[in-house]
Short mmCIF file of C-alpha atoms in Angstrom, two decimals:
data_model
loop_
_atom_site.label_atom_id
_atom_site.label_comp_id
_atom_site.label_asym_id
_atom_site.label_seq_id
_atom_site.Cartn_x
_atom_site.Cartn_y
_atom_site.Cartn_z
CA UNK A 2 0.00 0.00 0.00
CA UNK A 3 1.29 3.41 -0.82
CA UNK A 4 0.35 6.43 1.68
CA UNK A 5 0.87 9.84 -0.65
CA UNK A 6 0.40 13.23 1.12
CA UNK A 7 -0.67 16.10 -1.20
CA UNK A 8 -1.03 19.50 -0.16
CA UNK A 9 0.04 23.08 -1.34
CA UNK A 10 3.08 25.03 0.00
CA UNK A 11 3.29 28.68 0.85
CA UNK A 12 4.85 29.48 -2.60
CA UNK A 13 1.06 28.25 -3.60
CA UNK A 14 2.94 24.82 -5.22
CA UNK A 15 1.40 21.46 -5.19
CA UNK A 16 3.62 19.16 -3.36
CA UNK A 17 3.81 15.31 -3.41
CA UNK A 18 5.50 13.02 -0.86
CA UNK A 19 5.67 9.15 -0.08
CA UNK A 20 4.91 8.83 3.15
CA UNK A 21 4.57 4.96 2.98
CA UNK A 22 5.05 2.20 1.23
CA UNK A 23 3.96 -0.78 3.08
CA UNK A 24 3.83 -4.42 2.96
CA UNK A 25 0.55 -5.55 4.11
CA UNK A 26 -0.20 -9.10 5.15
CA UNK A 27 -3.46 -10.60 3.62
CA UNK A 28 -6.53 -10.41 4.53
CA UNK A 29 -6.79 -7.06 3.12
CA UNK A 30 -9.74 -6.09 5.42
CA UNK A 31 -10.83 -2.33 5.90
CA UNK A 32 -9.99 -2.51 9.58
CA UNK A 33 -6.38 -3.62 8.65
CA UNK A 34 -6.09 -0.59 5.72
CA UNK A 35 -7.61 1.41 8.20
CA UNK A 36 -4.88 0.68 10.67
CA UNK A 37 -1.84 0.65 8.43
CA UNK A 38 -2.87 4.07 7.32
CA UNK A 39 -3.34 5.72 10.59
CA UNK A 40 -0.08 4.72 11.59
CA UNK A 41 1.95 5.83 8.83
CA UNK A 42 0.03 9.65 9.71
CA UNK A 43 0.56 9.41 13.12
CA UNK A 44 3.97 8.66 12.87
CA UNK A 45 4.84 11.48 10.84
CA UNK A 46 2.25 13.26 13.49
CA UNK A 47 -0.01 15.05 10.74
CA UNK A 48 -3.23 13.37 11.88
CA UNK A 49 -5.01 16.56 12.64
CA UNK A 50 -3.73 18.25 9.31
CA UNK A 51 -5.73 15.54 7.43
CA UNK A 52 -8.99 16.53 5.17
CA UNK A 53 -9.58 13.81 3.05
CA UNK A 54 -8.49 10.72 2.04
CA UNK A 55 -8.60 9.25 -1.89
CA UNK A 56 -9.66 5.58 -2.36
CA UNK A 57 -10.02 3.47 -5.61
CA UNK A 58 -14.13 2.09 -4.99
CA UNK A 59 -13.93 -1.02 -3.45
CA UNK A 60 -16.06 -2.46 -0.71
CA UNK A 61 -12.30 -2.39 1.37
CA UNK A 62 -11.64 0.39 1.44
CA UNK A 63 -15.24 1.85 2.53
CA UNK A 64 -14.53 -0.37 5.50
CA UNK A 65 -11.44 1.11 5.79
CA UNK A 66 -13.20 4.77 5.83
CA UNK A 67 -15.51 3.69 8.03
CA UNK A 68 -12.67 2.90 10.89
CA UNK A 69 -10.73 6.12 9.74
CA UNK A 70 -13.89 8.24 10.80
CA UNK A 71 -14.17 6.48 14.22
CA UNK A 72 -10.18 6.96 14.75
CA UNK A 73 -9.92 10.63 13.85
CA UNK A 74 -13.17 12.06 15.52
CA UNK A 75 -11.71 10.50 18.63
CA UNK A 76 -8.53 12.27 17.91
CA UNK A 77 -9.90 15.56 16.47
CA UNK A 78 -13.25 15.84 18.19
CA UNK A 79 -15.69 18.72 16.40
CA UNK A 80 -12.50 20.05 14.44
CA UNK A 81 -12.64 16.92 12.32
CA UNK A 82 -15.01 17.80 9.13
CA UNK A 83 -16.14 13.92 7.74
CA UNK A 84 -18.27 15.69 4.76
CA UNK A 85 -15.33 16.04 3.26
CA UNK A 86 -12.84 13.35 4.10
CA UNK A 87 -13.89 10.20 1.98
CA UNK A 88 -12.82 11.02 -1.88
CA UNK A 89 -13.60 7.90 -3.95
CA UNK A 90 -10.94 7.94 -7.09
CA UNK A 91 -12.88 9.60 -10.34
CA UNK A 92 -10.75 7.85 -12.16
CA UNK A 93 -11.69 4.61 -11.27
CA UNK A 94 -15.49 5.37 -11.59
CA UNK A 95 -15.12 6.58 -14.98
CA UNK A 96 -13.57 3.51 -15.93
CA UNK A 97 -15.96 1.43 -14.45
CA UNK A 98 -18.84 3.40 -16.22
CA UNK A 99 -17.49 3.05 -19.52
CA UNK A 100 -16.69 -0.54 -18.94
CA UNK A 101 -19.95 -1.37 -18.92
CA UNK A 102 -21.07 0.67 -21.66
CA UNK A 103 -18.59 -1.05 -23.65
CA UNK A 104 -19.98 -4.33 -22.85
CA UNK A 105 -23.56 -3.68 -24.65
CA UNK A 106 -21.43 -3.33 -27.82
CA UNK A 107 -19.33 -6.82 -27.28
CA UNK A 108 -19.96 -8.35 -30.57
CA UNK A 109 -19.14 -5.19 -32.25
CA UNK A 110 -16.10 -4.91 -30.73
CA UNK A 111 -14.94 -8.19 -31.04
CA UNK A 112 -15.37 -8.37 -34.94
CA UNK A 113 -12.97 -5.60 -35.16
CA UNK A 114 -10.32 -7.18 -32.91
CA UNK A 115 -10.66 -10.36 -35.27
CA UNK A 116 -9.83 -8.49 -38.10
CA UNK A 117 -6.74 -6.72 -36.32
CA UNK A 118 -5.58 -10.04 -34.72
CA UNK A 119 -6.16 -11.74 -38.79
CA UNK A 120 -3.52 -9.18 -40.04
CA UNK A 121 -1.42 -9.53 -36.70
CA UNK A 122 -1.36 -13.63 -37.69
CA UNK A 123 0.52 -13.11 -40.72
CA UNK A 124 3.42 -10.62 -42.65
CA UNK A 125 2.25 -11.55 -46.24
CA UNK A 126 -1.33 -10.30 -44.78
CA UNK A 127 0.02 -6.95 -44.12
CA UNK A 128 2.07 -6.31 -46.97
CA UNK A 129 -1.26 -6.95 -48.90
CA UNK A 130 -3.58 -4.59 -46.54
CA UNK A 131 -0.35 -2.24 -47.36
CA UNK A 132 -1.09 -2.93 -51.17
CA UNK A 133 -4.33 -2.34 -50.70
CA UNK A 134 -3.99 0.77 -48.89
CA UNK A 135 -1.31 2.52 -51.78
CA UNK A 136 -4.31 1.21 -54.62
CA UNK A 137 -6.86 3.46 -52.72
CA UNK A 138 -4.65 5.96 -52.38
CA UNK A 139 -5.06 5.52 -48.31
CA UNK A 140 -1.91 7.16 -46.43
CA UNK A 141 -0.47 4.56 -44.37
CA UNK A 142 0.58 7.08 -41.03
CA UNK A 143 -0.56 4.92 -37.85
CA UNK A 144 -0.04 1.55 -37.13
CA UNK A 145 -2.93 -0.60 -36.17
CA UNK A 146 -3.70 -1.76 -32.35
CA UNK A 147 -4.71 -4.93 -30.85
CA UNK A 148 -6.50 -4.07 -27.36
CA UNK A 149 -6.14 -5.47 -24.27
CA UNK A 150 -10.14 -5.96 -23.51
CA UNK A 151 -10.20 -5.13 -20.19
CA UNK A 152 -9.14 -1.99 -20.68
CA UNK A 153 -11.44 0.42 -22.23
CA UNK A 154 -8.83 3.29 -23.79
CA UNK A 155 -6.95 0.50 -25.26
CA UNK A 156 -9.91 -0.67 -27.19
CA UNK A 157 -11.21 3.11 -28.02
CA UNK A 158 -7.41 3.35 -29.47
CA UNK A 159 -7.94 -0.39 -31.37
CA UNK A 160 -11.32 1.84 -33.01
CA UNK A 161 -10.01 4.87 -33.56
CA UNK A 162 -6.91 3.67 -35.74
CA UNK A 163 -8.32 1.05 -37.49
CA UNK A 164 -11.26 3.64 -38.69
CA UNK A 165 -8.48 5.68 -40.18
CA UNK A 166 -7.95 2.39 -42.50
CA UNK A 167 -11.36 2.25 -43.10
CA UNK A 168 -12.39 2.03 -46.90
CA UNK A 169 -8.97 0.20 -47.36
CA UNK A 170 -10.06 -2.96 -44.85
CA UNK A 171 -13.53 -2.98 -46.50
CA UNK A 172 -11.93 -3.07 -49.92
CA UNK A 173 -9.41 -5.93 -48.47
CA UNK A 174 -12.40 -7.80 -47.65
CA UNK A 175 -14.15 -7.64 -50.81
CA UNK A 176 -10.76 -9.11 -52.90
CA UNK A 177 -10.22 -11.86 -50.28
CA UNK A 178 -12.27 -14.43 -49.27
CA UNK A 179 -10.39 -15.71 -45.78
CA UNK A 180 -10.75 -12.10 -44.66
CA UNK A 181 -14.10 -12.69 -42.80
CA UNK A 182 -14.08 -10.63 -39.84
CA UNK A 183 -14.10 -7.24 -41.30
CA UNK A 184 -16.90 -5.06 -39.72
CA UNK A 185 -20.02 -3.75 -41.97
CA UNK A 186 -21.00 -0.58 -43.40
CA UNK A 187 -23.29 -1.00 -40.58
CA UNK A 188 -20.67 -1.49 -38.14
CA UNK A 189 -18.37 0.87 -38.90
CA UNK A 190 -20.97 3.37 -38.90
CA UNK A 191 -21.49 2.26 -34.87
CA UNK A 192 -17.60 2.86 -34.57
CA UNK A 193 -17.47 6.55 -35.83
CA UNK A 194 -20.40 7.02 -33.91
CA UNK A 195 -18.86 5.48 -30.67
CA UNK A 196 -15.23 6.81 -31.04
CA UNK A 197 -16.00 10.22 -30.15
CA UNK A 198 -17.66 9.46 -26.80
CA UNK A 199 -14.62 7.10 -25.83
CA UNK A 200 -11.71 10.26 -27.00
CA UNK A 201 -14.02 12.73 -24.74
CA UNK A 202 -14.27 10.10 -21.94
CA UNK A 203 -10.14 9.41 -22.28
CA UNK A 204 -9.49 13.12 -22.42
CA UNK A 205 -11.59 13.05 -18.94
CA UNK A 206 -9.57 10.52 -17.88
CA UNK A 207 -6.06 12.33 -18.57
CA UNK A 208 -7.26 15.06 -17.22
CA UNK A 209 -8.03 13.56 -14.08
CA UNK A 210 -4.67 12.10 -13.89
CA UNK A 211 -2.39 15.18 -13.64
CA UNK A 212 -0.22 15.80 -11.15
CA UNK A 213 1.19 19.30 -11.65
CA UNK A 214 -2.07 21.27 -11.04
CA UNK A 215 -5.12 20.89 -8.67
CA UNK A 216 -7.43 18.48 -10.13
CA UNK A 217 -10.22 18.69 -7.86
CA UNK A 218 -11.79 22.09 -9.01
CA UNK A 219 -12.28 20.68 -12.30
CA UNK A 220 -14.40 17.35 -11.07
CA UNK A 221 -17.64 19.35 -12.33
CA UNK A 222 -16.65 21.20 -15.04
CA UNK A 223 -15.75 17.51 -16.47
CA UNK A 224 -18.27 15.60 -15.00
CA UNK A 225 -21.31 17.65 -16.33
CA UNK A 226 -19.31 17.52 -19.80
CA UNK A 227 -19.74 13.50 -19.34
CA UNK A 228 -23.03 13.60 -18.14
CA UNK A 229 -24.23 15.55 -21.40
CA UNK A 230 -22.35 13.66 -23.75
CA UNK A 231 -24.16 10.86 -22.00
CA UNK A 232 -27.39 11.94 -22.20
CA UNK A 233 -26.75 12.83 -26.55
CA UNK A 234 -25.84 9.00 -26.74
CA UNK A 235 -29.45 8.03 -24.72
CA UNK A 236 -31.13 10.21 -26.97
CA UNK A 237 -29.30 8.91 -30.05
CA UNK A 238 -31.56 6.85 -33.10
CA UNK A 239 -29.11 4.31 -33.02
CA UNK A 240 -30.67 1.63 -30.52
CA UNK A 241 -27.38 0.36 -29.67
CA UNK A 242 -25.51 3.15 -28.76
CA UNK A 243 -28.59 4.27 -26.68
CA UNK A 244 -28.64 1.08 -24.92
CA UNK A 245 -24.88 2.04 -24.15
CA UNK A 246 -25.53 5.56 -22.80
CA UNK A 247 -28.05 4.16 -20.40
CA UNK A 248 -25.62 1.47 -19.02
CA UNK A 249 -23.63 4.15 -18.33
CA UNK A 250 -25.72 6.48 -17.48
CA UNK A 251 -27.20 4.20 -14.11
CA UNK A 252 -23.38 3.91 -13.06
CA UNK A 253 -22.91 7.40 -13.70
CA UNK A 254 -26.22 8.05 -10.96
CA UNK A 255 -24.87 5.78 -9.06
CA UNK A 256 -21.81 7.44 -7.71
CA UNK A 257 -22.64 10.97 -8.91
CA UNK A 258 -26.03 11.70 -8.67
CA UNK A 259 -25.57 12.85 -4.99
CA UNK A 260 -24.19 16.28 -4.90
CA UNK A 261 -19.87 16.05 -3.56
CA UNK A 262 -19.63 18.73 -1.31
CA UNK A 263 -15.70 18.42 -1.14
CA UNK A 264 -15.56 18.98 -4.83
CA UNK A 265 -18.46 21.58 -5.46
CA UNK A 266 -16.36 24.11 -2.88
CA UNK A 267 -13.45 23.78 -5.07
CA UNK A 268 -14.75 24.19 -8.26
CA UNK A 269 -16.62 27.60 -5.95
CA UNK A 270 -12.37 28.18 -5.17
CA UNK A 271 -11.65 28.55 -9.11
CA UNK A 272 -11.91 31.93 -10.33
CA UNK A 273 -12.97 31.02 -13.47
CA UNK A 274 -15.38 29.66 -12.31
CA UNK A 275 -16.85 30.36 -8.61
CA UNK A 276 -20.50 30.03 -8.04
CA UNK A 277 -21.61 30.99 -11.53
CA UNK A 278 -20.34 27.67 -12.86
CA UNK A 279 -22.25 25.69 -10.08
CA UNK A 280 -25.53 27.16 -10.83
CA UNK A 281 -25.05 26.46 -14.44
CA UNK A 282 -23.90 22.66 -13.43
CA UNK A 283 -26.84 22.00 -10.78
CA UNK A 284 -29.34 23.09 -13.73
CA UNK A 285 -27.78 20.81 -16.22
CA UNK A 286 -27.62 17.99 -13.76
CA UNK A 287 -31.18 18.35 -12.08
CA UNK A 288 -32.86 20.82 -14.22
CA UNK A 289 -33.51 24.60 -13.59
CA UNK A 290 -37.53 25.36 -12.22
CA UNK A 291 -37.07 21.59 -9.88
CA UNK A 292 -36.87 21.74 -5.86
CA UNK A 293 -33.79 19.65 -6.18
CA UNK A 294 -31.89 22.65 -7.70
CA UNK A 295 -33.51 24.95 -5.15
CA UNK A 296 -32.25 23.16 -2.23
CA UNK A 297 -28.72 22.29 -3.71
CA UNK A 298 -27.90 25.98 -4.34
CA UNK A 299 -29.19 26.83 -0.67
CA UNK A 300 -27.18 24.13 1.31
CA UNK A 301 -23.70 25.09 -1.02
CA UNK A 302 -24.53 28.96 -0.29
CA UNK A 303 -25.08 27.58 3.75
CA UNK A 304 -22.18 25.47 3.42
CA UNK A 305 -19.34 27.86 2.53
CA UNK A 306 -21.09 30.26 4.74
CA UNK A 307 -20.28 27.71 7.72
CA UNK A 308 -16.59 27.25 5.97
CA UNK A 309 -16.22 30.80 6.32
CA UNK A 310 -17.33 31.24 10.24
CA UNK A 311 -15.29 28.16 11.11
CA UNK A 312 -12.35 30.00 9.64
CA UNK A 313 -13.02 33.61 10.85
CA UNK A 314 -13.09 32.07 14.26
CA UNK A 315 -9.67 29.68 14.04
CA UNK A 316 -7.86 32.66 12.77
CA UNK A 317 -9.27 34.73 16.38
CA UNK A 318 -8.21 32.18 17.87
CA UNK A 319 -4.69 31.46 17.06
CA UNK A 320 -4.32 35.76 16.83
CA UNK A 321 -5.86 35.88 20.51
CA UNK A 322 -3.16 33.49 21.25
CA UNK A 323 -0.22 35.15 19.51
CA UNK A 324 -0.91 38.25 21.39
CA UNK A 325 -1.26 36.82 24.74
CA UNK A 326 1.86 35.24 24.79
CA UNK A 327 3.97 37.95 23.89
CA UNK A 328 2.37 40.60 26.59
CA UNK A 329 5.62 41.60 28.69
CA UNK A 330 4.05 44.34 30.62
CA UNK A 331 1.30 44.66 33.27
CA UNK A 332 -1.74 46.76 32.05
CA UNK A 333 -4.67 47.30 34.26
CA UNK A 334 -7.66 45.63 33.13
CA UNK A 335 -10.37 47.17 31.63
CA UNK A 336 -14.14 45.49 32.31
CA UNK A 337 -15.92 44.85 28.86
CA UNK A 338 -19.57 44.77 28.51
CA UNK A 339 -20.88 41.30 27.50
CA UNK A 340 -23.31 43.01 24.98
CA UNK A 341 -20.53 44.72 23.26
CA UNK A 342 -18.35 41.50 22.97
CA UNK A 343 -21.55 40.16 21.28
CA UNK A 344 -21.59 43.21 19.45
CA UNK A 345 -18.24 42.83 18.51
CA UNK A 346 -18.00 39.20 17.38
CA UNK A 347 -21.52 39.46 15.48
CA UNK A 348 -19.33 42.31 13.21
CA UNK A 349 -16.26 40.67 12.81
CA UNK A 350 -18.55 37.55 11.18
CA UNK A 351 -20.16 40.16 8.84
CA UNK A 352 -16.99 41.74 7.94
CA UNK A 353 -15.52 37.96 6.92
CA UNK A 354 -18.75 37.30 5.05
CA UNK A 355 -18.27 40.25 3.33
CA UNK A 356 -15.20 39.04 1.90
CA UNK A 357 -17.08 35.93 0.48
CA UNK A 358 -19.57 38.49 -1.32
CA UNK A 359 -16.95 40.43 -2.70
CA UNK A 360 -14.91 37.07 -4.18
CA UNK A 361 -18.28 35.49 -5.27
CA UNK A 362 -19.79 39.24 -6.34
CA UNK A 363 -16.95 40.43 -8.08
CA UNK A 364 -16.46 39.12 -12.03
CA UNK A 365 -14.64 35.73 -12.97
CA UNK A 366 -11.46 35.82 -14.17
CA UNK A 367 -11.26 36.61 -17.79
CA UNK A 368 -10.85 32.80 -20.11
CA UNK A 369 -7.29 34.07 -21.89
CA UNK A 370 -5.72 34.66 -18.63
CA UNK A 371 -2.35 33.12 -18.86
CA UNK A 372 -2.18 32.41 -15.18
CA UNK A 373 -3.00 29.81 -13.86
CA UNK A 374 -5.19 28.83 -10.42
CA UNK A 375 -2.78 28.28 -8.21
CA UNK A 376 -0.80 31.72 -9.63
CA UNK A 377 -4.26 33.48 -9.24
CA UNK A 378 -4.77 33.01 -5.55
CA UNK A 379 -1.00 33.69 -4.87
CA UNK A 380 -1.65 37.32 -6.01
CA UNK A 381 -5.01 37.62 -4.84
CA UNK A 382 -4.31 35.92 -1.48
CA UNK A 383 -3.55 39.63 -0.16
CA UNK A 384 -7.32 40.42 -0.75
CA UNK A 385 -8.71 37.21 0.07
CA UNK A 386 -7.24 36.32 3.16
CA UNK A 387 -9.47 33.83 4.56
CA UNK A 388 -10.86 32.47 1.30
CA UNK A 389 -7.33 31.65 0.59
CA UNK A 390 -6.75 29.48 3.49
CA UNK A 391 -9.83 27.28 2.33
CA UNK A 392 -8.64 27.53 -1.29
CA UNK A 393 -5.62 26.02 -0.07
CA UNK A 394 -7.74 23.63 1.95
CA UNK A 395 -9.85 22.28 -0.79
CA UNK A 396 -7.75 22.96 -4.25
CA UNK A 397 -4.78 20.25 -2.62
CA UNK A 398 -7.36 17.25 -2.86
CA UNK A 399 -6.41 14.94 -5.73
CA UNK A 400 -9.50 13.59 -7.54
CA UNK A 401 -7.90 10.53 -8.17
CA UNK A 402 -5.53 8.11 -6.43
CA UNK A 403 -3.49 7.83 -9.42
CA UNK A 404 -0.39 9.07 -7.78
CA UNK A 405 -0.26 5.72 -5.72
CA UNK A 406 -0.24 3.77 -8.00
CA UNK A 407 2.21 5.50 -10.25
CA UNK A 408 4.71 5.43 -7.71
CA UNK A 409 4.39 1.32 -8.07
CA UNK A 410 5.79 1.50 -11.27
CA UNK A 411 9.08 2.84 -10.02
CA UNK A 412 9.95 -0.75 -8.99
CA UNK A 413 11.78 -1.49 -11.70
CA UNK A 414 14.23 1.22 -11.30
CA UNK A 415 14.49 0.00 -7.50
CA UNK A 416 14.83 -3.68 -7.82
CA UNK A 417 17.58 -4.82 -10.13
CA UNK A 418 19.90 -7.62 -11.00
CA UNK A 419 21.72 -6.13 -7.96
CA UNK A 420 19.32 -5.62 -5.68
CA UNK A 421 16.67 -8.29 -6.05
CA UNK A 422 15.96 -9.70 -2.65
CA UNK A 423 15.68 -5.80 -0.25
CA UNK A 424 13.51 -6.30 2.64
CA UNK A 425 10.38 -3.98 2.64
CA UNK A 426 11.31 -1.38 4.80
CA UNK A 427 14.35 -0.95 2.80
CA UNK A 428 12.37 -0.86 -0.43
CA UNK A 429 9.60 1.45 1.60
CA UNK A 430 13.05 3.72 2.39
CA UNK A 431 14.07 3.94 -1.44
CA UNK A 432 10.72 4.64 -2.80
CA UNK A 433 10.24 7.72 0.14
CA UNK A 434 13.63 8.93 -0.60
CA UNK A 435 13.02 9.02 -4.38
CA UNK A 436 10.04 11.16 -3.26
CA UNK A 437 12.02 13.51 -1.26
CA UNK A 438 14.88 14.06 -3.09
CA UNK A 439 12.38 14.96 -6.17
CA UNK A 440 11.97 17.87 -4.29
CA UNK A 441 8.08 18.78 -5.93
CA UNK A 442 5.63 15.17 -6.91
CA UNK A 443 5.48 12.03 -7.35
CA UNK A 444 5.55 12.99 -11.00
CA UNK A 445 2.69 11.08 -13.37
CA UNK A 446 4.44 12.47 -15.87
CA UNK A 447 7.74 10.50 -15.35
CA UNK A 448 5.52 7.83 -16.28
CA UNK A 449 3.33 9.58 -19.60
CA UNK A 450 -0.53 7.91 -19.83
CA UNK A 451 0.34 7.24 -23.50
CA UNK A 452 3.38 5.51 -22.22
CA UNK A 453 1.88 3.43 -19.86
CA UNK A 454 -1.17 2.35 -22.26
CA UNK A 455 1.64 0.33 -24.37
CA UNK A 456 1.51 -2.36 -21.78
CA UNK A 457 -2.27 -3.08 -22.85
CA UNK A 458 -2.14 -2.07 -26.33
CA UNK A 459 -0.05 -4.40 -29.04
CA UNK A 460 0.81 -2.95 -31.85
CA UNK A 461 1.00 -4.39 -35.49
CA UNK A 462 3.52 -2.43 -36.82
CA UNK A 463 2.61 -2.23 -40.78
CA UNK A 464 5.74 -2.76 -42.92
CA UNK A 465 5.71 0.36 -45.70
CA UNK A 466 5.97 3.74 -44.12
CA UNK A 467 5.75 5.25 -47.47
CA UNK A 468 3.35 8.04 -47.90
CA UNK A 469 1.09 8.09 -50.63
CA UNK A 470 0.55 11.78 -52.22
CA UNK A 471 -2.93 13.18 -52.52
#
């Protein structure tokens, strides 16, 4: 198990860091996740610094959430916020949605991996697709892919490449009667209608997985974008596809019909965004004139109200403290009316809420800024003072647990010829110190998406990378 901290320095940079990298002993019950975990945070004592925590969706690791809960309310008491501490990985939803989308269109699918896996068979079979392909005057650029078929991008990238050889494979069927795999008109109709859904859902999916910018203010911007691409396919004349859009549409309700408060504040936290963007979203996603709308807007408006008290009244605190600790002289005390301490306190709440007006009043930030979000509320921090320590808060939490499981696949690097047989707390040491020594993430991008997709993609190379002239 790999225990990843993220969180946001005062230069207003996303930082990474192994904490852990632990060997645990089957069974891998929630109560024994649950334990591992809290001790790797309590030995680097950051248990009350938690927020959230982001799981892959497995019946484990709820289990394991469930026991977290119970162990940090006993250790944090009322400071300890729960709304906002279980994130379930977005990534690992989305590919579980599409998943079974994919499966209504099986026997589609599968006649197009025949036909990639009849060319894969045999060299003389390419060279002739190849021959084909310079008769028809078809550029031969890409190669084709063979997908791995539990893994949806590799089969979107099987589609989308073998569509570019289209009229050529329906042409090499016609002149050659073993060739009996090759998709119909019908068929490949279905894939150009398909293959756009799957690039949208895998550009989703990369986006998701970045590690060098705050990925949880863009969970909505992104979902809705699914949800309506979702809800074309559903409407779509094509019976097929339709029956694929609902499929994914009832694992799309599943996880995200319920509003996710941790995510909603920091999409509020974007200034391109703010609470403009929400309204838009909860219409799309529930519909405008409905009570459901009604009541969503009110509890996100109470919500960040709340956010915004809680802070007001930490920062008091820890001020009140500051400047009773460094009193070196003896001044007589002055007796102050209970009313006007009320009086007082009631105006120093309206005074922070009238910061959130002005964020949430003033205009969004223009599209062609060049700055990004984290660069934004570095400047503006100044004028935002307490929004900026809940930006902070919020804009940290990865949407996915992707960095995890990237850092598994430094293990090659770590165990080598020379150093096959390292105990686990020695490889737990290396992997940590990799971390630190980075200095800034565990970097996804050490390891590119495209990169890693190779292991469940095959390529058939084709043989002629001669281009033929228009």
């Amino acid at each position: 198990m790999c225990v990843v901290a993220h969180y946001i320095d005062d230069n207003w940079k996303i930082q990474t860091r192994v904490l852990g990298f632990l060997e645990l002993d089957p069974p891998h019950a929630g109560i024994v996740i649950a334990d591992a975990l809290y001790a790797c945070v309590t030995d680097w004592n950051i248990e009350t610094k938690i927020m959230s925590i982001t799981l892959d969706n497995a019946s484990n690791n709820d289990g394991a959430i469930k026991a977290l809960k119970a162990k940090f309310f006993y250790r944090r008491g009322n400071d300890f916020e729960d709304q906002y501490f279980h994130i379930r990985c977005c990534a690992h939803i989305l590919n579980l949605m599409v998943q079974d989308g994919i499966n209504v269109l099986d026997n589609l699918i599968k006649s197009l991996r025949e036909t990639v896996k009849y060319f894969k068979r045999s060299p003389s079979r390419l060279h002739a697709f190849v021959d084909t392909c310079k008769s028809m005057g078809v550029k031969v650029g890409n190669h084709l892919h063979l997908d791995c078929q539990t893994r949806w991008s590799s089969t979107y990238k099987m589609i989308s490449t073998a569509c570019q050889y289209k009229e050529a494979l329906t042409s090499h069927d016609d002149s050659n009667a073993n060739y009996a795999w090759a998709p119909t008109n019908a068929e490949w109709d279905m894939h150009d209608l398909i293959s756009p859904l799957l690039k949208s859902l895998a550009e989703v999916t990369k986006a998701f997985s970045g590690s060098l910018y705050p990925t949880s203010n863009i969970f909505y911007p992104y979902i809705v974008g699914v949800k309506i691409a979702i809800k074309h396919a559903i409407d779509s004349d094509s019976e097929h596809y339709k029956q694929m859009g609902e499929e994914m549409l009832d694992k799309f309700d599943k996880y995200w019909e319920e509003r996710n408060d941790s995510m909603v504040i920091a999409t509020i936290f974007d200034p391109w965004y703010k609470m403009n963007y929400i309204e838009w979203a909860f219409e799309e996603l529930y519909g405008k004139e409905t009570a459901r709308f009604r009541n969503e807007m009110s509890d996100v408006k109470k919500e960040l109200e709340v956010l915004y008290d809680k802070c007001v009244a930490q920062d008091k605190l820890a001020g009140n403290g500051a400047s009773s600790s460094s009193t070196t002289t003896s001044i007589p005390s002055i007796p102050v009316q209970a009313g006007y301490q009320s009086f007082l306190s009631a105006r120093s709440t309206r005074v922070s809420k009238s910061e959130l007006r002005n964020y949430l009043g003033d205009e969004v930030a223009a599209a062609d800024t060049c700055l990004d979000i984290l660069d934004w509320w570095k400047i503006n921090a100044p004028r935002y003072p307490i929004m900026a320590k809940i930006a902070k808060r919020f804009l940290a939490m990865p949407a996915t647990s992707l960095s995890s499981e990237s850092t598994f696949s430094t293990t090659g690097r770590i165990l080598d010829a020379y150093r096959s047989s390292l105990k686990p707390v020695m490889v737990e040491a290396l992997v940590c110190v990799a971390s630190y020594i980075k200095g800034t993430h565990v970097d996804l991008n050490m390891v590119p998406r495209d990169e890693n997709e190779e292991d469940d993609v095959e390529t058939i190379k084709l043989p002629v990378v001669e281009e033929i002239n228009d």
